[in-house]
GROMACS .gro file of C-alpha atoms in nm:
model
  347
    1MET     CA    1   0.425  11.431   7.745
    2SER     CA    2   0.752  11.548   7.460
    3SER     CA    3   0.686  11.471   7.169
    4SER     CA    4   0.933  11.274   7.093
    5GLU     CA    5   0.752  11.002   7.287
    6LYS     CA    6   0.425  10.797   7.101
    7PRO     CA    7   0.133  10.674   7.204
    8GLU     CA    8   0.148  10.372   7.204
    9LYS     CA    9  -0.064  10.169   6.939
   10GLY     CA   10  -0.346   9.883   7.062
   11GLY     CA   11  -0.263   9.545   7.095
   12ARG     CA   12  -0.504   9.387   6.871
   13SER     CA   13  -0.400   9.157   6.578
   14PHE     CA   14  -0.532   9.198   6.233
   15ARG     CA   15  -0.602   8.825   5.975
   16ASN     CA   16  -0.546   8.745   5.600
   17LYS     CA   17  -0.868   8.695   5.471
   18ASP     CA   18  -0.770   8.420   5.286
   19ASN     CA   19  -0.611   8.251   5.567
   20GLU     CA   20  -0.989   8.269   5.652
   21ASP     CA   21  -1.125   8.079   5.421
   22LYS     CA   22  -0.820   7.764   5.464
   23GLU     CA   23  -0.857   7.749   5.779
   24ASP     CA   24  -1.308   7.726   5.723
   25GLU     CA   25  -1.238   7.509   5.434
   26GLU     CA   26  -0.988   7.313   5.612
   27LYS     CA   27  -1.267   7.286   5.989
   28GLY     CA   28  -1.553   7.198   5.725
   29GLY     CA   29  -1.337   6.913   5.518
   30GLY     CA   30  -1.283   6.713   5.862
   31PHE     CA   31  -1.623   6.776   5.998
   32VAL     CA   32  -1.796   6.590   5.694
   33GLU     CA   33  -1.470   6.269   5.663
   34LYS     CA   34  -1.524   6.281   6.031
   35VAL     CA   35  -1.871   6.256   5.985
   36LYS     CA   36  -1.801   5.982   5.642
   37ASN     CA   37  -1.615   5.767   5.901
   38PHE     CA   38  -1.904   5.746   6.158
   39ILE     CA   39  -2.133   5.661   5.875
   40GLU     CA   40  -1.918   5.397   5.779
   41ASP     CA   41  -1.833   5.282   6.132
   42VAL     CA   42  -2.190   5.238   6.172
   43GLY     CA   43  -2.305   5.034   5.900
   44GLN     CA   44  -1.983   4.793   5.953
   45LYS     CA   45  -2.053   4.810   6.305
   46ILE     CA   46  -2.415   4.689   6.206
   47GLU     CA   47  -2.289   4.501   5.919
   48GLU     CA   48  -2.174   4.298   6.192
   49THR     CA   49  -2.412   4.287   6.451
   50VAL     CA   50  -2.688   4.210   6.190
   51GLY     CA   51  -2.464   4.013   5.949
   52PHE     CA   52  -2.528   4.199   5.602
   53GLY     CA   53  -2.322   4.121   5.274
   54LYS     CA   54  -2.322   4.073   4.945
   55PRO     CA   55  -2.493   3.830   4.705
   56THR     CA   56  -2.276   3.593   4.515
   57ALA     CA   57  -2.438   3.464   4.161
   58ASP     CA   58  -2.287   3.167   3.983
   59VAL     CA   59  -2.460   3.018   3.594
   60THR     CA   60  -2.490   2.672   3.725
   61ALA     CA   61  -2.671   2.560   3.390
   62ILE     CA   62  -2.746   2.672   3.015
   63HIS     CA   63  -3.071   2.414   2.865
   64PHE     CA   64  -3.228   2.384   2.457
   65PRO     CA   65  -3.660   2.258   2.547
   66ARG     CA   66  -3.637   2.328   2.196
   67ILE     CA   67  -3.506   2.329   1.891
   68ASN     CA   68  -3.628   2.368   1.539
   69LEU     CA   69  -3.563   2.480   1.178
   70LYS     CA   70  -3.693   2.865   1.281
   71ARG     CA   71  -3.595   2.874   1.590
   72ALA     CA   72  -3.394   2.785   1.954
   73GLU     CA   73  -3.547   2.810   2.244
   74ILE     CA   74  -3.204   2.904   2.508
   75VAL     CA   75  -3.270   2.857   2.913
   76ALA     CA   76  -2.969   3.033   3.150
   77ASP     CA   77  -3.008   2.869   3.455
   78VAL     CA   78  -2.850   3.123   3.778
   79LEU     CA   79  -2.827   3.097   4.125
   80VAL     CA   80  -2.840   3.319   4.385
   81LYS     CA   81  -2.761   3.296   4.697
   82ASN     CA   82  -2.810   3.546   4.903
   83PRO     CA   83  -2.655   3.583   5.307
   84ASN     CA   84  -2.822   3.850   5.465
   85PRO     CA   85  -3.107   3.810   5.698
   86ILE     CA   86  -3.377   3.955   5.494
   87PRO     CA   87  -3.499   3.908   5.106
   88ILE     CA   88  -3.298   4.115   4.892
   89PRO     CA   89  -3.519   4.220   4.581
   90LEU     CA   90  -3.406   4.118   4.214
   91ILE     CA   91  -3.493   4.452   4.013
   92ASP     CA   92  -3.344   4.370   3.627
   93ILE     CA   93  -3.172   4.112   3.464
   94ASN     CA   94  -2.962   4.250   3.099
   95TYR     CA   95  -2.877   3.959   2.919
   96LEU     CA   96  -2.637   3.949   2.569
   97ILE     CA   97  -2.506   3.612   2.375
   98GLU     CA   98  -2.317   3.697   2.123
   99SER     CA   99  -2.134   3.471   1.889
  100ASP     CA  100  -1.727   3.611   1.826
  101GLY     CA  101  -1.775   3.911   1.972
  102ARG     CA  102  -2.098   3.952   1.749
  103LYS     CA  103  -2.430   4.019   1.911
  104LEU     CA  104  -2.683   3.796   1.865
  105ILE     CA  105  -2.919   3.851   2.101
  106SER     CA  106  -2.962   4.101   2.427
  107GLY     CA  107  -3.307   4.239   2.556
  108LEU     CA  108  -3.346   4.351   2.961
  109ILE     CA  109  -3.580   4.147   3.229
  110PRO     CA  110  -3.674   4.410   3.471
  111ASP     CA  111  -3.844   4.303   3.861
  112ALA     CA  112  -3.707   3.932   3.858
  113GLY     CA  113  -3.820   3.846   4.182
  114THR     CA  114  -3.692   3.836   4.581
  115ILE     CA  115  -3.435   3.553   4.693
  116HIS     CA  116  -3.548   3.501   5.049
  117ALA     CA  117  -3.359   3.565   5.303
  118HIS     CA  118  -3.018   3.329   5.418
  119GLY     CA  119  -3.133   3.135   5.111
  120SER     CA  120  -3.046   3.073   4.678
  121GLU     CA  121  -3.288   3.086   4.472
  122THR     CA  122  -3.260   2.953   4.039
  123VAL     CA  123  -3.330   3.203   3.836
  124LYS     CA  124  -3.387   3.065   3.451
  125ILE     CA  125  -3.318   3.351   3.211
  126PRO     CA  126  -3.551   3.273   2.871
  127VAL     CA  127  -3.408   3.319   2.526
  128ASN     CA  128  -3.588   3.334   2.194
  129LEU     CA  129  -3.339   3.293   1.916
  130VAL     CA  130  -3.459   3.241   1.616
  131TYR     CA  131  -3.233   3.141   1.332
  132ASP     CA  132  -3.366   3.357   1.077
  133ASP     CA  133  -3.276   3.691   1.182
  134ILE     CA  134  -2.866   3.614   1.281
  135LYS     CA  135  -2.855   3.384   0.977
  136SER     CA  136  -2.947   3.804   0.740
  137THR     CA  137  -2.698   3.928   0.921
  138TYR     CA  138  -2.452   3.706   0.968
  139ARG     CA  139  -2.448   3.490   0.609
  140ASP     CA  140  -2.150   3.343   0.690
  141ILE     CA  141  -2.378   3.124   0.968
  142LYS     CA  142  -2.526   2.789   0.707
  143PRO     CA  143  -2.808   2.550   0.858
  144GLY     CA  144  -2.636   2.236   0.980
  145SER     CA  145  -2.299   2.476   1.135
  146ILE     CA  146  -2.250   2.499   1.545
  147ILE     CA  147  -2.163   2.820   1.575
  148PRO     CA  148  -1.966   2.898   1.944
  149TYR     CA  149  -2.170   3.188   2.204
  150ARG     CA  150  -2.117   3.317   2.531
  151ILE     CA  151  -2.379   3.484   2.740
  152LYS     CA  152  -2.351   3.779   2.894
  153VAL     CA  153  -2.548   3.815   3.188
  154ASP     CA  154  -2.555   4.106   3.468
  155LEU     CA  155  -2.812   4.098   3.737
  156ILE     CA  156  -2.887   4.445   3.922
  157VAL     CA  157  -2.972   4.384   4.338
  158ASP     CA  158  -3.079   4.608   4.578
  159VAL     CA  159  -2.909   4.474   4.948
  160PRO     CA  160  -2.901   4.754   5.264
  161VAL     CA  161  -2.616   4.939   5.380
  162PHE     CA  162  -2.471   4.788   5.027
  163GLY     CA  163  -2.744   4.996   4.784
  164ARG     CA  164  -2.766   4.921   4.473
  165LEU     CA  165  -2.465   4.637   4.365
  166THR     CA  166  -2.397   4.515   3.968
  167LEU     CA  167  -2.328   4.126   3.939
  168PRO     CA  168  -2.164   4.045   3.576
  169LEU     CA  169  -2.177   3.653   3.475
  170GLU     CA  170  -2.100   3.476   3.133
  171LYS     CA  171  -2.092   3.157   2.989
  172LYS     CA  172  -1.981   2.987   2.714
  173GLY     CA  173  -2.064   2.689   2.491
  174GLU     CA  174  -2.213   2.613   2.150
  175ILE     CA  175  -2.568   2.682   1.955
  176PRO     CA  176  -2.606   2.422   1.644
  177VAL     CA  177  -2.814   2.520   1.298
  178PRO     CA  178  -3.032   2.258   1.220
  179HIS     CA  179  -3.061   2.138   0.872
  180LYS     CA  180  -3.406   1.911   0.772
  181PRO     CA  181  -3.244   1.547   0.597
  182ASP     CA  182  -3.266   1.438   0.285
  183ILE     CA  183  -3.474   1.135   0.219
  184ASP     CA  184  -3.475   0.930  -0.055
  185LEU     CA  185  -3.693   0.617  -0.102
  186GLU     CA  186  -3.536   0.373  -0.241
  187LYS     CA  187  -3.724   0.075  -0.358
  188ILE     CA  188  -3.957  -0.086  -0.170
  189HIS     CA  189  -3.952  -0.490  -0.156
  190PHE     CA  190  -4.282  -0.674  -0.113
  191LYS     CA  191  -4.332  -0.924   0.149
  192LYS     CA  192  -4.663  -1.004   0.072
  193PHE     CA  193  -4.880  -0.890  -0.240
  194SER     CA  194  -5.193  -0.931  -0.278
  195SER     CA  195  -5.506  -0.722  -0.467
  196GLU     CA  196  -5.638  -0.619  -0.114
  197GLU     CA  197  -5.370  -0.632   0.097
  198THR     CA  198  -5.023  -0.564   0.027
  199VAL     CA  199  -4.733  -0.619   0.221
  200ALA     CA  200  -4.367  -0.466   0.157
  201VAL     CA  201  -4.037  -0.260   0.265
  202LEU     CA  202  -3.930   0.036   0.249
  203LYS     CA  203  -3.581   0.142   0.116
  204LEU     CA  204  -3.513   0.432   0.250
  205LYS     CA  205  -3.188   0.618   0.247
  206LEU     CA  206  -3.147   0.899   0.497
  207GLU     CA  207  -2.832   1.120   0.455
  208ASN     CA  208  -2.792   1.418   0.723
  209LYS     CA  209  -2.643   1.737   0.615
  210ASN     CA  210  -2.581   1.908   1.021
  211ASP     CA  211  -2.220   1.892   1.155
  212PHE     CA  212  -2.333   1.668   1.434
  213ASP     CA  213  -2.465   1.318   1.555
  214LEU     CA  214  -2.843   1.263   1.492
  215ALA     CA  215  -2.989   0.990   1.669
  216LEU     CA  216  -3.294   0.814   1.484
  217ASN     CA  217  -3.626   0.741   1.752
  218GLY     CA  218  -3.917   0.774   1.602
  219LEU     CA  219  -4.043   0.839   1.199
  220ASP     CA  220  -4.376   1.056   1.135
  221TYR     CA  221  -4.532   1.027   0.821
  222ASP     CA  222  -4.642   0.903   0.498
  223VAL     CA  223  -4.664   0.802   0.133
  224TRP     CA  224  -4.808   0.897  -0.183
  225LEU     CA  225  -4.801   0.682  -0.508
  226SER     CA  226  -4.968   0.901  -0.756
  227ASP     CA  227  -5.132   1.129  -0.594
  228ILE     CA  228  -5.297   0.828  -0.375
  229ASN     CA  229  -5.217   0.795   0.015
  230ILE     CA  230  -5.081   0.455   0.041
  231GLY     CA  231  -5.021   0.520   0.480
  232GLY     CA  232  -4.817   0.587   0.723
  233ALA     CA  233  -4.495   0.350   0.779
  234ASP     CA  234  -4.300   0.357   1.154
  235LEU     CA  235  -4.019   0.251   1.266
  236GLU     CA  236  -3.897  -0.124   1.373
  237LYS     CA  237  -3.571   0.002   1.484
  238SER     CA  238  -3.350   0.337   1.621
  239ALA     CA  239  -3.051   0.423   1.389
  240LYS     CA  240  -2.774   0.590   1.422
  241ILE     CA  241  -2.730   0.872   1.124
  242GLU     CA  242  -2.318   1.033   1.171
  243LYS     CA  243  -2.273   1.372   1.109
  244ASN     CA  244  -2.282   1.398   0.696
  245GLY     CA  245  -2.315   1.062   0.659
  246ILE     CA  246  -2.516   0.848   0.574
  247SER     CA  247  -2.788   0.578   0.676
  248TYR     CA  248  -3.047   0.360   0.529
  249MET     CA  249  -3.346   0.181   0.724
  250ASP     CA  250  -3.577  -0.133   0.651
  251LEU     CA  251  -4.024   0.069   0.735
  252PRO     CA  252  -4.267  -0.164   0.653
  253ILE     CA  253  -4.596  -0.008   0.550
  254THR     CA  254  -4.908  -0.222   0.457
  255PHE     CA  255  -5.176  -0.102   0.148
  256ARG     CA  256  -5.472  -0.198  -0.076
  257PRO     CA  257  -5.312  -0.171  -0.523
  258LYS     CA  258  -5.645  -0.179  -0.568
  259ASP     CA  259  -5.711   0.148  -0.472
  260PHE     CA  260  -5.457   0.338  -0.756
  261GLY     CA  261  -5.715   0.126  -1.055
  262SER     CA  262  -5.462   0.187  -1.339
  263ALA     CA  263  -5.175   0.330  -1.203
  264LEU     CA  264  -5.026   0.062  -1.037
  265TRP     CA  265  -5.055  -0.103  -1.442
  266ASP     CA  266  -4.839   0.155  -1.557
  267MET     CA  267  -4.604   0.024  -1.284
  268LEU     CA  268  -4.611  -0.284  -1.353
  269ARG     CA  269  -4.586  -0.192  -1.696
  270GLY     CA  270  -4.265  -0.008  -1.639
  271ARG     CA  271  -4.452   0.405  -1.765
  272GLY     CA  272  -4.400   0.446  -1.414
  273THR     CA  273  -4.587   0.679  -1.167
  274GLY     CA  274  -4.464   0.928  -0.888
  275TYR     CA  275  -4.445   0.949  -0.563
  276THR     CA  276  -4.417   1.172  -0.275
  277MET     CA  277  -4.288   1.150   0.155
  278LYS     CA  278  -4.371   1.404   0.362
  279GLY     CA  279  -4.371   1.399   0.754
  280HIS     CA  280  -4.128   1.416   1.049
  281ILE     CA  281  -3.869   1.265   1.176
  282ASN     CA  282  -3.759   1.288   1.571
  283VAL     CA  283  -3.392   1.283   1.677
  284ASP     CA  284  -3.156   1.321   1.941
  285THR     CA  285  -2.860   1.532   1.937
  286PRO     CA  286  -2.593   1.623   2.173
  287PHE     CA  287  -2.868   1.962   2.260
  288GLY     CA  288  -3.075   1.782   2.354
  289ALA     CA  289  -3.370   1.616   2.147
  290MET     CA  290  -3.523   1.825   1.782
  291LYS     CA  291  -3.857   1.691   1.538
  292LEU     CA  292  -3.718   1.747   1.228
  293PRO     CA  293  -3.884   1.784   0.918
  294ILE     CA  294  -3.875   1.494   0.594
  295ASN     CA  295  -3.979   1.577   0.228
  296LYS     CA  296  -3.962   1.422  -0.082
  297GLU     CA  297  -4.165   1.531  -0.392
  298GLY     CA  298  -4.162   1.458  -0.760
  299GLY     CA  299  -3.990   1.123  -0.765
  300THR     CA  300  -4.082   0.864  -1.016
  301THR     CA  301  -4.174   0.537  -0.944
  302CYS     CA  302  -4.106   0.170  -1.127
  303LEU     CA  303  -4.190  -0.147  -1.040
  304LYS     CA  304  -4.018  -0.517  -1.172
  305LYS     CA  305  -3.992  -0.842  -1.116
  306ASN     CA  306  -3.694  -0.978  -1.046
  307LYS     CA  307  -3.521  -1.199  -1.259
  308LYS     CA  308  -3.543  -1.530  -1.079
  309ASP     CA  309  -3.891  -1.524  -1.056
  310GLY     CA  310  -3.862  -1.533  -1.476
  311GLY     CA  311  -3.833  -1.125  -1.493
  312SER     CA  312  -3.654  -0.965  -1.790
  313ASP     CA  313  -3.501  -0.605  -1.937
  314ASP     CA  314  -3.708  -0.741  -2.258
  315ASP     CA  315  -4.099  -0.780  -2.068
  316ASP     CA  316  -4.171  -0.433  -2.141
  317GLU     CA  317  -4.079  -0.492  -2.534
  318ASP     CA  318  -4.224  -0.814  -2.556
  319GLU     CA  319  -4.568  -0.595  -2.379
  320LYS     CA  320  -4.596  -0.363  -2.701
  321GLY     CA  321  -4.653  -0.611  -2.914
  322LEU     CA  322  -4.877  -0.770  -2.743
  323ALA     CA  323  -5.307  -0.698  -2.778
  324PRO     CA  324  -5.472  -0.498  -2.613
  325LYS     CA  325  -5.669  -0.823  -2.379
  326ALA     CA  326  -5.247  -0.963  -2.368
  327GLN     CA  327  -5.110  -0.650  -2.192
  328ARG     CA  328  -5.427  -0.656  -1.985
  329TYR     CA  329  -5.415  -1.014  -1.885
  330LYS     CA  330  -5.022  -0.975  -1.858
  331ALA     CA  331  -5.049  -0.742  -1.656
  332ARG     CA  332  -5.283  -0.868  -1.425
  333LEU     CA  333  -5.017  -1.283  -1.420
  334LYS     CA  334  -4.784  -0.959  -1.294
  335LEU     CA  335  -4.988  -0.840  -0.993
  336PHE     CA  336  -5.131  -1.179  -0.839
  337ASN     CA  337  -4.805  -1.429  -0.866
  338THR     CA  338  -4.532  -1.241  -0.813
  339SER     CA  339  -4.478  -1.322  -0.452
  340ASN     CA  340  -4.101  -1.067  -0.397
  341ILE     CA  341  -4.157  -0.737  -0.658
  342ILE     CA  342  -3.827  -0.418  -0.649
  343HIS     CA  343  -4.005  -0.177  -0.656
  344GLU     CA  344  -3.753   0.088  -0.756
  345LEU     CA  345  -3.768   0.470  -0.785
  346SER     CA  346  -3.508   0.696  -0.931
  347SER     CA  347  -3.546   1.135  -0.845
   0.00000   0.00000   0.00000
């Protein structure tokens, strides 16, 4: 072999390290992608075969079971439908009530139950809204007003194949912030007057300070004259009080004047005596039934006889000049002979 001839190199080739890593990644990525696609295909076939699907939900109604001056009890009815062949657990319920973008109340209800297979359930979400809390936070919210609200609900369920799902819901409406009505006993008309039993009609003035109508259908209250309880009054007929309006009504009452002692004589002679009214009224509103308190203290009564029955504006002045016995005699005559006395009150 001549010196000009060179030995041939072997046929072994050398590969770049970076290229090898890249190819390995591509192979590995392709494998993972194939596994992922396989699992999705299996899941889809299971879903098609067994019939799995996503549940649906809707806020069907908002109720106000109880409303008074302190709080409003709110219940949201949420209808949840489960199309799957197995029950699904309702893991959590998150809720939020806001007004004009301002949070009023929020909360979480854990482990809210189970929705039956191929069935539907109405899930009730109770919320207790305390008026003092929102009025102290938002001072522009006043008693007697109506405020808009938006309730947001997130239902969290666990469904096979799909996993954990969140179903967002919302509903809009209005919430009342009730104000107690003002009540005044303007006068009392006596139908039957005797020392043993007196039948009278209370002339009542009721002012609605709310931005919604009140349908009055029940009364539960007592009346005190000169610190003596003369009993309660029952509503003869229902009455509607327009929003921010005034209504007048007649209420019958029976009591015994002799229980008052000298206080009644003072009233007959025009000296007056104090009165108090306390109790509740039952009303229907656009938001449901309410039981609202009524309270009137510090009123002053004054009894006068109608002029057509022989009375005059000078009766009190004439009595001042009478001897004590004559005054007592005249007072007794007024008590037993007057059949139509008007009881006027000023507060």
